[in-house]
Coordinates of C-alpha atoms in Angstrom, one line a residue:
Chain A
X263 CA -129.6 24.7 -25.4
X264 CA -131.4 21.5 -25.4
X265 CA -135.1 21.6 -24.6
X266 CA -136.4 18.7 -22.5
X267 CA -140.0 17.9 -23.2
X268 CA -141.9 15.3 -21.3
X269 CA -144.8 13.4 -22.9
X270 CA -147.0 12.5 -20.0
X271 CA -150.7 11.8 -19.1
X272 CA -151.2 10.0 -15.8
X273 CA -153.5 7.5 -17.4
X274 CA -152.3 4.7 -19.6
X275 CA -153.3 3.9 -23.2
X276 CA -154.1 7.5 -24.2
X277 CA -151.3 7.7 -26.8
X278 CA -148.2 8.9 -25.1
X279 CA -145.8 6.6 -27.0
X280 CA -147.6 7.1 -30.4
X281 CA -147.4 10.9 -29.8
X282 CA -143.8 10.7 -28.7
X283 CA -142.9 8.9 -31.9
X284 CA -144.9 11.3 -34.1
X285 CA -143.7 14.5 -32.5
X286 CA -140.0 13.5 -32.3
X287 CA -140.2 12.5 -35.9
X288 CA -141.9 15.7 -36.8
X289 CA -139.2 17.8 -35.1
X290 CA -136.4 15.9 -36.8
X291 CA -138.1 16.3 -40.2
X292 CA -138.0 20.0 -39.7
X293 CA -134.3 19.8 -39.2
X294 CA -133.9 19.8 -35.5
X295 CA -131.6 17.2 -33.9
X296 CA -133.9 15.2 -31.7
X297 CA -133.7 12.2 -29.3
X298 CA -136.6 10.4 -27.9
X299 CA -136.1 8.5 -24.6
X300 CA -138.3 5.6 -23.5
X301 CA -138.8 6.0 -19.7
X302 CA -141.1 3.0 -19.5
X303 CA -138.5 0.6 -18.0
X304 CA -139.7 -3.0 -18.1
X305 CA -142.6 -2.2 -20.6
X306 CA -140.6 -1.1 -23.6
X307 CA -142.8 0.0 -26.4
X308 CA -141.3 2.9 -28.2
X309 CA -138.8 0.7 -30.1
X310 CA -141.8 -1.2 -31.7
X311 CA -143.6 2.0 -32.7
X312 CA -140.3 3.3 -34.2
X313 CA -139.5 -0.1 -35.8
X314 CA -136.1 -0.5 -34.2
X315 CA -136.7 -3.3 -31.8
X316 CA -134.2 -5.6 -33.5
X317 CA -131.5 -3.0 -33.3
X318 CA -131.6 -2.6 -29.5
X319 CA -128.3 -3.7 -28.0
X320 CA -127.7 -1.4 -25.1
X321 CA -130.4 0.6 -23.4
X322 CA -131.1 3.6 -21.1
X323 CA -130.4 1.7 -17.9
X324 CA -127.0 0.4 -19.3
X325 CA -126.0 4.0 -19.9
X326 CA -127.1 5.1 -16.5
X327 CA -125.1 2.3 -14.9
X328 CA -122.1 3.0 -17.0
X329 CA -122.2 -0.4 -18.7
X330 CA -122.4 1.2 -22.1
X331 CA -121.6 4.6 -23.6
X332 CA -124.4 6.9 -24.9
X333 CA -123.1 6.5 -28.4
X334 CA -123.5 2.7 -28.1
X335 CA -127.0 2.9 -26.9
X336 CA -128.5 5.6 -29.2
X337 CA -130.2 4.1 -32.2
X338 CA -130.3 6.2 -35.3
X339 CA -133.7 6.3 -37.1
X340 CA -133.6 4.8 -40.6
X341 CA -136.1 7.2 -42.1
X342 CA -135.1 10.6 -40.8
X343 CA -131.7 12.2 -40.4
X344 CA -131.3 13.9 -37.0
X345 CA -133.5 11.5 -35.1
X346 CA -132.3 9.1 -32.4
X347 CA -133.9 6.7 -30.1
X348 CA -132.8 5.8 -26.6
X349 CA -134.7 2.6 -25.7
X350 CA -135.8 1.4 -22.3
X351 CA -134.6 -1.7 -20.6
X352 CA -137.0 -4.6 -20.9
X353 CA -135.5 -6.7 -18.2
X354 CA -135.3 -4.2 -15.4
X355 CA -137.9 -2.1 -13.4
X356 CA -138.5 1.6 -12.7
X357 CA -136.2 1.6 -9.6
X358 CA -133.2 1.4 -12.0
X359 CA -133.8 5.0 -12.7
X360 CA -132.0 7.3 -10.3
X361 CA -132.2 11.0 -10.4
X362 CA -128.4 11.5 -10.7
X363 CA -128.1 8.9 -13.4
X364 CA -131.0 10.4 -15.5
X365 CA -129.5 13.9 -15.1
X366 CA -126.1 12.7 -16.2
X367 CA -127.6 11.1 -19.4
X368 CA -129.6 14.3 -20.2
X369 CA -126.6 16.5 -19.7
X370 CA -124.6 14.3 -22.0
X371 CA -127.3 14.4 -24.7
X372 CA -127.4 18.2 -24.4
X373 CA -123.6 18.3 -24.8
X374 CA -123.9 16.1 -27.9
X375 CA -125.9 19.0 -29.5
X376 CA -129.4 17.6 -29.3
X377 CA -131.9 20.4 -29.6
X378 CA -134.9 18.5 -28.4
X379 CA -135.0 15.7 -25.8
X380 CA -138.4 14.0 -25.8
X381 CA -139.1 11.9 -22.6
X382 CA -141.8 9.3 -23.2
X383 CA -143.2 8.8 -19.7
X384 CA -144.8 5.6 -18.4
X385 CA -148.4 5.8 -17.1
X386 CA -149.1 6.4 -13.5
X387 CA -147.7 8.9 -11.0
X388 CA -145.0 6.7 -9.5
X389 CA -141.3 6.7 -9.7
X390 CA -141.0 6.1 -13.4
X391 CA -143.3 8.9 -14.4
X392 CA -141.7 11.2 -11.8
X393 CA -138.3 10.6 -13.2
X394 CA -139.5 11.3 -16.7
X395 CA -141.0 14.7 -15.8
X396 CA -138.5 15.8 -13.1
X397 CA -136.1 17.5 -15.5
X398 CA -138.6 18.8 -18.0
X399 CA -138.6 22.3 -19.4
X400 CA -141.9 21.8 -21.1
X401 CA -144.6 19.2 -20.9
X402 CA -147.0 17.8 -23.5
X403 CA -149.9 16.4 -21.6
X404 CA -151.7 13.8 -23.7
X405 CA -155.4 13.3 -22.9
X406 CA -158.4 11.5 -24.4
X407 CA -161.8 13.3 -24.4
X408 CA -163.2 11.4 -21.5
X409 CA -163.5 12.3 -17.8
X410 CA -161.0 9.8 -16.2
X411 CA -158.3 10.8 -18.6
X412 CA -158.9 14.5 -18.1
X413 CA -158.9 14.0 -14.3
X414 CA -155.5 12.2 -14.4
X415 CA -154.1 14.8 -16.7
X416 CA -155.1 17.4 -14.2
X417 CA -153.3 15.4 -11.5
X418 CA -150.1 15.1 -13.5
X419 CA -150.2 18.9 -14.2
X420 CA -150.3 19.5 -10.5
X421 CA -147.4 17.2 -9.9
X422 CA -145.5 18.8 -12.7
X423 CA -145.9 22.3 -11.2
X424 CA -145.0 21.2 -7.7
X425 CA -142.4 18.4 -7.9
X426 CA -140.4 19.0 -11.1
X427 CA -136.9 20.6 -10.9
X428 CA -138.2 23.8 -12.4
X429 CA -141.0 24.0 -9.8
X430 CA -138.5 23.4 -7.0
X431 CA -136.6 26.4 -8.3
X432 CA -139.8 28.4 -8.3
X433 CA -140.1 28.4 -12.1
X434 CA -143.0 27.4 -14.3
X435 CA -143.0 24.4 -16.6
X436 CA -144.6 25.3 -19.9
X437 CA -147.7 23.1 -20.5
X438 CA -149.2 21.9 -23.7
X439 CA -152.4 19.9 -24.1
X440 CA -152.6 17.3 -26.8
X441 CA -156.0 15.8 -27.2
X442 CA -155.9 12.4 -28.9
X443 CA -158.6 10.0 -30.2
X444 CA -161.0 12.9 -30.8
X445 CA -164.1 11.8 -32.6
X446 CA -166.3 14.9 -33.7
X447 CA -169.3 12.7 -34.5
X448 CA -169.4 11.3 -31.0
X449 CA -168.9 14.7 -29.5
X450 CA -172.0 15.9 -31.5
X451 CA -173.9 13.0 -30.1
X452 CA -172.8 14.0 -26.6
X453 CA -170.9 10.8 -26.1
X454 CA -167.5 12.4 -25.8
X455 CA -166.2 15.6 -24.2
X456 CA -165.7 18.5 -26.6
X457 CA -162.4 20.3 -26.9
X458 CA -163.9 23.3 -25.1
X459 CA -165.0 21.1 -22.1
X460 CA -161.5 19.6 -21.7
X461 CA -159.8 23.0 -22.0
X462 CA -162.2 24.5 -19.5
X463 CA -161.3 21.9 -16.9
X464 CA -157.5 21.8 -17.6
X465 CA -157.0 25.5 -18.4
X466 CA -154.0 24.7 -20.5
X467 CA -152.8 25.8 -24.0
X468 CA -154.0 23.5 -26.7
X469 CA -151.2 22.1 -28.8
X470 CA -153.3 19.9 -31.0
X471 CA -156.3 17.7 -31.5
X472 CA -155.6 14.4 -33.1
X473 CA -158.7 12.8 -34.6
X474 CA -159.5 9.2 -34.0
X475 CA -158.2 7.6 -37.1
X476 CA -157.6 4.0 -38.4
X477 CA -154.2 5.2 -39.7
X478 CA -152.9 5.4 -36.1
X479 CA -153.2 1.8 -35.2
X480 CA -151.9 0.8 -38.6
X481 CA -148.9 3.0 -38.2
X482 CA -148.1 1.6 -34.7
X483 CA -148.3 -2.0 -35.9
X484 CA -146.1 -1.3 -38.9
X485 CA -143.6 0.7 -36.9
X486 CA -143.9 3.8 -39.0
X487 CA -144.8 6.9 -36.9
X488 CA -148.2 8.2 -38.2
X489 CA -146.7 11.6 -39.0
X490 CA -145.1 10.0 -42.1
X491 CA -148.6 9.3 -43.5
X492 CA -149.5 12.6 -45.2
X493 CA -152.8 11.2 -46.4
X494 CA -154.2 10.6 -42.9
X495 CA -155.9 13.2 -40.8
X496 CA -154.0 12.1 -37.7
X497 CA -150.7 12.5 -39.5
X498 CA -151.6 16.0 -40.6
X499 CA -152.8 16.9 -37.2
X500 CA -149.5 15.8 -35.6
X501 CA -147.7 17.8 -38.2
X502 CA -149.7 20.9 -37.2
X503 CA -149.0 20.2 -33.5
X504 CA -145.2 20.1 -34.2
X505 CA -145.5 23.4 -36.1
X506 CA -147.3 24.9 -33.1
X507 CA -144.6 23.5 -30.7
X508 CA -142.1 25.4 -32.8
X509 CA -144.0 28.6 -32.4
X510 CA -146.0 28.7 -35.6
X511 CA -149.6 29.9 -35.6
X512 CA -151.8 27.1 -37.1
X513 CA -155.6 26.9 -37.0
X514 CA -157.0 23.7 -35.5
X515 CA -158.6 21.3 -38.0
X516 CA -160.7 18.2 -37.9
X517 CA -162.7 19.5 -35.0
X518 CA -166.1 19.2 -36.6
X519 CA -167.9 16.2 -38.0
X520 CA -168.1 15.9 -41.8
X521 CA -171.7 15.4 -42.8
X522 CA -171.6 13.0 -45.8
X523 CA -174.0 13.8 -48.7
X524 CA -176.0 11.2 -50.4
X525 CA -173.6 10.9 -53.3
X526 CA -170.6 10.5 -51.0
X527 CA -172.4 7.7 -49.2
X528 CA -173.2 5.9 -52.4
X529 CA -169.7 6.4 -53.7
X530 CA -168.2 5.1 -50.5
X531 CA -170.4 2.0 -50.6
X532 CA -169.4 1.2 -54.2
X533 CA -165.8 1.8 -53.5
Chain B
X179 CA -143.2 29.8 11.3
X180 CA -140.5 27.8 13.2
X181 CA -137.4 29.2 14.7
X182 CA -134.5 28.6 12.5
X183 CA -131.2 27.2 13.5
X184 CA -128.5 28.8 11.4
X185 CA -127.0 25.6 9.9
X186 CA -130.2 23.8 8.9
X187 CA -132.4 24.7 5.9
X188 CA -135.6 24.5 7.8
X189 CA -137.8 25.4 4.9
X190 CA -136.9 22.1 3.2
X191 CA -136.1 19.5 5.9
X192 CA -134.8 16.2 4.6
X193 CA -136.0 13.9 7.4
X194 CA -139.7 14.8 7.5
X195 CA -142.5 16.7 6.0
X196 CA -145.2 18.7 7.7
X197 CA -148.6 18.5 6.1
X198 CA -152.0 19.7 6.9
X199 CA -154.7 17.1 7.4
X200 CA -158.3 17.0 8.2
X201 CA -159.2 13.8 9.8
X202 CA -162.5 12.4 11.0
X203 CA -162.8 12.4 14.8
X204 CA -165.8 11.5 17.0
X205 CA -167.0 13.9 19.6
X206 CA -168.3 12.5 22.9
X207 CA -170.4 15.1 24.6
X208 CA -170.9 14.3 28.2
X209 CA -174.1 15.9 29.6
X210 CA -173.9 14.8 33.2
X211 CA -171.3 14.4 36.0
X212 CA -172.9 11.0 37.0
X213 CA -170.1 8.9 35.6
X214 CA -171.9 5.6 36.4
X215 CA -174.8 6.6 34.2
X216 CA -172.4 7.6 31.4
X217 CA -170.6 4.2 31.6
X218 CA -173.8 2.2 31.6
X219 CA -175.3 4.0 28.5
X220 CA -172.0 4.1 26.6
X221 CA -171.4 0.4 27.1
X222 CA -174.9 -0.3 25.6
X223 CA -174.2 2.0 22.7
X224 CA -170.9 0.3 21.9
X225 CA -172.6 -3.1 22.0
X226 CA -175.0 -2.1 19.3
X227 CA -172.2 -1.3 16.8
X228 CA -168.9 -2.6 18.0
X229 CA -167.1 -2.3 14.7
X230 CA -168.0 1.4 14.4
X231 CA -166.4 2.0 17.8
X232 CA -163.4 -0.2 17.2
X233 CA -160.5 2.0 18.5
X234 CA -162.3 5.1 17.3
X235 CA -160.4 8.3 18.2
X236 CA -162.7 10.3 20.6
X237 CA -162.6 13.9 21.6
X238 CA -164.5 14.8 24.8
X239 CA -166.8 17.8 25.1
X240 CA -167.7 18.4 28.7
X241 CA -169.4 21.8 28.3
X242 CA -172.8 20.3 28.9
X243 CA -172.0 19.5 32.6
X244 CA -173.4 22.1 34.9
X245 CA -170.7 21.8 37.6
X246 CA -167.4 23.0 36.1
X247 CA -165.3 20.5 38.1
X248 CA -167.5 17.5 39.0
X249 CA -166.2 14.8 36.6
X250 CA -163.1 12.8 37.0
X251 CA -161.7 12.9 33.5
X252 CA -159.0 10.3 34.2
X253 CA -161.7 7.8 35.2
X254 CA -163.7 8.5 32.1
X255 CA -160.6 8.1 30.0
X256 CA -159.7 4.7 31.5
X257 CA -163.3 3.6 31.0
X258 CA -163.3 4.6 27.3
X259 CA -160.1 2.6 26.8
X260 CA -161.7 -0.4 28.4
X261 CA -164.5 -0.4 25.9
X262 CA -162.1 0.1 23.0
X263 CA -162.5 3.8 22.4
X264 CA -159.4 5.8 22.1
X265 CA -159.5 9.2 23.9
X266 CA -157.3 11.6 22.1
X267 CA -158.4 15.1 23.2
X268 CA -160.7 17.6 24.9
X269 CA -162.5 20.3 23.1
X270 CA -163.1 23.5 25.1
X271 CA -163.7 22.7 28.8
X272 CA -163.0 24.5 32.0
X273 CA -159.5 25.1 33.4
X274 CA -160.1 22.2 35.7
X275 CA -160.8 19.8 32.9
X276 CA -158.1 21.2 30.7
X277 CA -155.6 20.6 33.5
X278 CA -156.7 17.0 33.8
X279 CA -156.5 16.5 30.0
X280 CA -153.0 17.8 30.0
X281 CA -152.1 15.4 32.7
X282 CA -153.5 12.6 30.6
X283 CA -151.4 13.8 27.7
X284 CA -154.4 14.5 25.6
X285 CA -154.6 17.2 22.9
X286 CA -156.6 20.4 23.7
X287 CA -158.9 21.6 20.9
X288 CA -160.3 25.2 21.0
X289 CA -163.9 25.5 21.8
X290 CA -165.9 26.0 18.6
X291 CA -169.1 27.0 20.4
X292 CA -167.7 29.6 22.7
X293 CA -169.8 32.4 21.4
X294 CA -173.1 30.7 20.8
X295 CA -172.8 28.9 24.1
X296 CA -172.5 32.0 26.0
X297 CA -176.0 33.1 24.9
X298 CA -177.8 29.7 25.4
X299 CA -175.7 27.5 27.6
X300 CA -177.9 24.4 27.6
X301 CA -179.0 24.2 24.0
X302 CA -177.6 21.3 22.0
X303 CA -175.4 22.8 19.3
X304 CA -176.9 22.5 15.8
X305 CA -173.9 20.5 14.7
X306 CA -173.5 17.6 12.2
X307 CA -171.0 16.1 14.5
X308 CA -173.3 15.6 17.4
X309 CA -176.0 14.0 15.3
X310 CA -173.5 11.5 14.3
X311 CA -173.2 10.2 17.8
X312 CA -176.8 10.6 18.9
X313 CA -178.2 9.6 15.6
X314 CA -178.3 6.4 13.6
X315 CA -175.0 4.9 14.2
X316 CA -175.3 1.9 11.9
X317 CA -176.1 4.1 9.0
X318 CA -173.1 6.2 9.8
X319 CA -170.9 3.2 10.0
X320 CA -171.9 2.1 6.6
X321 CA -171.2 5.5 5.0
X322 CA -167.7 6.0 6.1
X323 CA -167.3 9.0 3.9
X324 CA -170.0 10.9 5.7
X325 CA -168.2 10.8 9.0
X326 CA -168.0 14.1 10.7
X327 CA -165.4 16.5 9.5
X328 CA -163.8 17.8 12.6
X329 CA -161.3 20.6 12.7
X330 CA -158.2 19.0 13.8
X331 CA -154.7 20.0 14.5
X332 CA -153.2 21.1 11.2
X333 CA -149.9 21.7 9.5
X334 CA -147.8 24.2 11.3
X335 CA -147.2 24.1 15.0
X336 CA -150.0 26.3 16.3
X337 CA -149.6 29.3 18.4
X338 CA -151.3 29.5 21.8
X339 CA -154.3 31.3 20.5
X340 CA -156.1 29.6 17.6
X341 CA -157.5 32.8 16.3
X342 CA -154.2 34.1 15.0
X343 CA -154.0 34.4 11.3
X344 CA -151.2 35.0 8.8
X345 CA -151.4 37.3 5.8
X346 CA -153.7 36.1 3.0
X347 CA -152.2 33.5 0.6
X348 CA -152.8 34.3 -3.1
X349 CA -152.4 31.5 -5.6
X350 CA -152.3 32.5 -9.3
X351 CA -152.1 29.0 -10.9
X352 CA -155.0 26.5 -11.1
X353 CA -155.1 24.1 -8.1
X354 CA -155.0 20.7 -9.7
X355 CA -156.5 17.4 -8.8
X356 CA -154.7 15.8 -5.8
X357 CA -153.2 19.1 -4.6
X358 CA -154.0 20.2 -1.0
X359 CA -153.4 23.7 0.1
X360 CA -153.6 24.7 3.8
X361 CA -153.2 28.2 4.9
X362 CA -153.6 29.8 8.3
X363 CA -155.5 32.9 7.1
X364 CA -157.5 33.9 4.0
X365 CA -156.8 31.7 1.0
X366 CA -157.4 33.3 -2.4
X367 CA -157.2 31.3 -5.7
X368 CA -157.2 33.5 -8.9
X369 CA -157.9 30.4 -11.1
X370 CA -160.0 27.3 -10.8
X371 CA -159.9 24.5 -8.3
X372 CA -160.1 21.1 -9.9
X373 CA -162.1 18.0 -8.9
X374 CA -160.1 16.2 -6.3
X375 CA -158.2 19.2 -5.1
X376 CA -158.6 20.5 -1.5
X377 CA -158.4 24.0 0.0
X378 CA -158.1 24.4 3.8
X379 CA -158.1 27.7 5.5
X380 CA -158.5 29.0 9.0
X381 CA -160.1 32.1 7.4
X382 CA -162.1 32.7 4.3
X383 CA -161.6 31.0 0.9
X384 CA -162.0 32.9 -2.3
X385 CA -161.9 31.2 -5.7
X386 CA -162.3 33.5 -8.7
X387 CA -162.5 30.6 -11.2
X388 CA -164.7 27.5 -10.8
X389 CA -164.6 25.7 -7.5
X390 CA -164.9 22.0 -8.5
X391 CA -163.0 20.4 -5.6
X392 CA -163.3 20.8 -1.9
X393 CA -163.1 24.0 0.1
X394 CA -163.0 24.0 3.9
X395 CA -163.0 27.4 5.5
X396 CA -162.6 28.1 9.2
X397 CA -160.9 24.8 9.9
X398 CA -160.0 26.0 13.4
X399 CA -163.6 26.6 14.2
X400 CA -164.3 30.2 13.1
X401 CA -168.0 30.1 12.1
X402 CA -167.9 33.6 10.7
X403 CA -165.7 32.5 7.8
X404 CA -167.1 32.1 4.3
X405 CA -166.4 30.5 1.0
X406 CA -166.7 32.6 -2.2
X407 CA -166.4 31.2 -5.7
X408 CA -166.8 32.3 -9.3
X409 CA -168.7 29.2 -10.2
X410 CA -170.1 26.8 -7.6
X411 CA -169.4 23.3 -8.8
X412 CA -167.9 22.0 -5.5
X413 CA -167.6 18.4 -4.2
X414 CA -167.7 19.6 -0.7
X415 CA -167.9 22.9 1.1
X416 CA -167.4 23.3 4.9
X417 CA -167.4 26.2 7.3
X418 CA -166.0 25.4 10.7
X419 CA -166.9 21.7 10.4
X420 CA -170.4 22.3 9.1
X421 CA -170.4 20.8 5.7
X422 CA -172.4 20.3 2.5
X423 CA -171.8 17.7 -0.2
X424 CA -172.5 17.1 -3.8
X425 CA -176.3 16.6 -3.8
X426 CA -177.1 19.7 -1.7
X427 CA -174.6 21.7 -3.6
X428 CA -176.1 20.7 -6.9
X429 CA -179.5 22.0 -5.9
X430 CA -178.4 25.5 -5.1
X431 CA -176.8 27.9 -7.4
X432 CA -174.9 25.2 -9.3
X433 CA -172.4 26.7 -11.7
X434 CA -173.2 30.2 -10.4
X435 CA -171.0 32.7 -8.7
X436 CA -171.9 32.2 -5.0
X437 CA -171.0 32.4 -1.4
X438 CA -171.4 29.8 1.3
X439 CA -171.7 30.8 5.0
X440 CA -173.0 29.5 8.3
X441 CA -176.0 31.3 9.7
X442 CA -175.8 29.8 13.2
X443 CA -178.1 26.8 12.2
X444 CA -176.9 25.5 8.9
X445 CA -174.9 26.3 5.8
X446 CA -176.4 28.8 3.4
X447 CA -175.6 29.3 -0.3
X448 CA -176.3 32.7 -1.8
X449 CA -175.8 33.9 -5.3
X450 CA -173.2 36.6 -5.7
X451 CA -174.2 39.8 -7.5
X452 CA -177.7 41.5 -7.4
X453 CA -176.4 44.1 -5.1

């Protein structure tokens, strides 16, 4: 049975696409056949982050409209076996997504033997975001530790539990909270919400905390999902999150600020 | 609920959606049957702040008139329309006035003050709504969000008697930002109510987690209803149209388990526990 997971947030720019790329890569690395779908029709980004923009021939909308087969549109990742990307159309808009069409593609992917279908949602709560979350079995809500992002996440959780297919059937969509761009130093100074504050407001199970890290921007620009970077904190934190998604117990790390000693500072300066 | 026709799934109609709403309305309390005096003074009032009164929906309250059948409601209605007010209903009123209102196809609202009025018939009700009309209008017009919260017709088609209540509604999941829950009867939330969420009940409201959004109890006018919460962090709390916002709420038992009720004069917040 394929598991459909939506990566959503309400607010834009919090790291949905980065997280979609990292988590789908992580699942595939652990041997699960995974596809990641870009629902951001008209603002296609996932292909850049996954470094396959030059290999896009057909896209999601083509498949929905029957202009191409699923096999033609799926792009196989060059680094990891078992990982496929279904890119968004750059020349269309969100209205090209119809519920029946999306359902048909998801069913076809499940029939192809995909274990995980990751839906990278566009920002907002309009049609595109609604289509991305409607069929979800589980949801990863991406939030930054600041009030507006947390408020929007709360809103999207409400929509998820009232408007999705599972909700219409009276079932519960499993929720996971992924907190990104977490900076423990700034939390200590009181400039950022702490993990506990966010969890108190959202009352949702914590999947992972991704520390703010230079490696994330670098990874996006180079088109290598950050989870491949085993020397970066963000990469390790995503790896932990994937393990938790698969049911493993992992302790959360990178939650507290490192207090640098004098020697470390001197060493850093000379380095 | 509605009567069901066998062939239609009435629980999920395709062509429409029925939602509860709490909309600002303006009350116009008439204190005399001398309609000419009312017309003169009202014209002056409207001239002061024409934009505030621009097509404002108005609900008449005629309980202040001594004679129970002295005023021609139709005449008053026509006059209001002529000065750009939009008469939409009558609150309370004698049978005579209610019959007139029906004839004018206006909505009838249940009388909120029926109990207190019986004991002191001529006292002005201690009501935020009346101060909005008698008080500083310009100030009110500039602060649109502080317009009176008036219990209006809500959600389900209402039975003849407004006091009828359904069984309590119990919600186990958190109420998220942007969600609005209306229930004709007691409303019980086992979890938290987020910022930007709204609870509306004709009865009491219980929130066992933190109440961070809005809670409006007794929306049909029952002043004996209360709001209870595990942690008082609300944006707005109202009992039968008497409301309290952020600043007042922050001063009293903030982040404390508390109850909010109406004591006949104003809303009171009390800490739970210490029994």
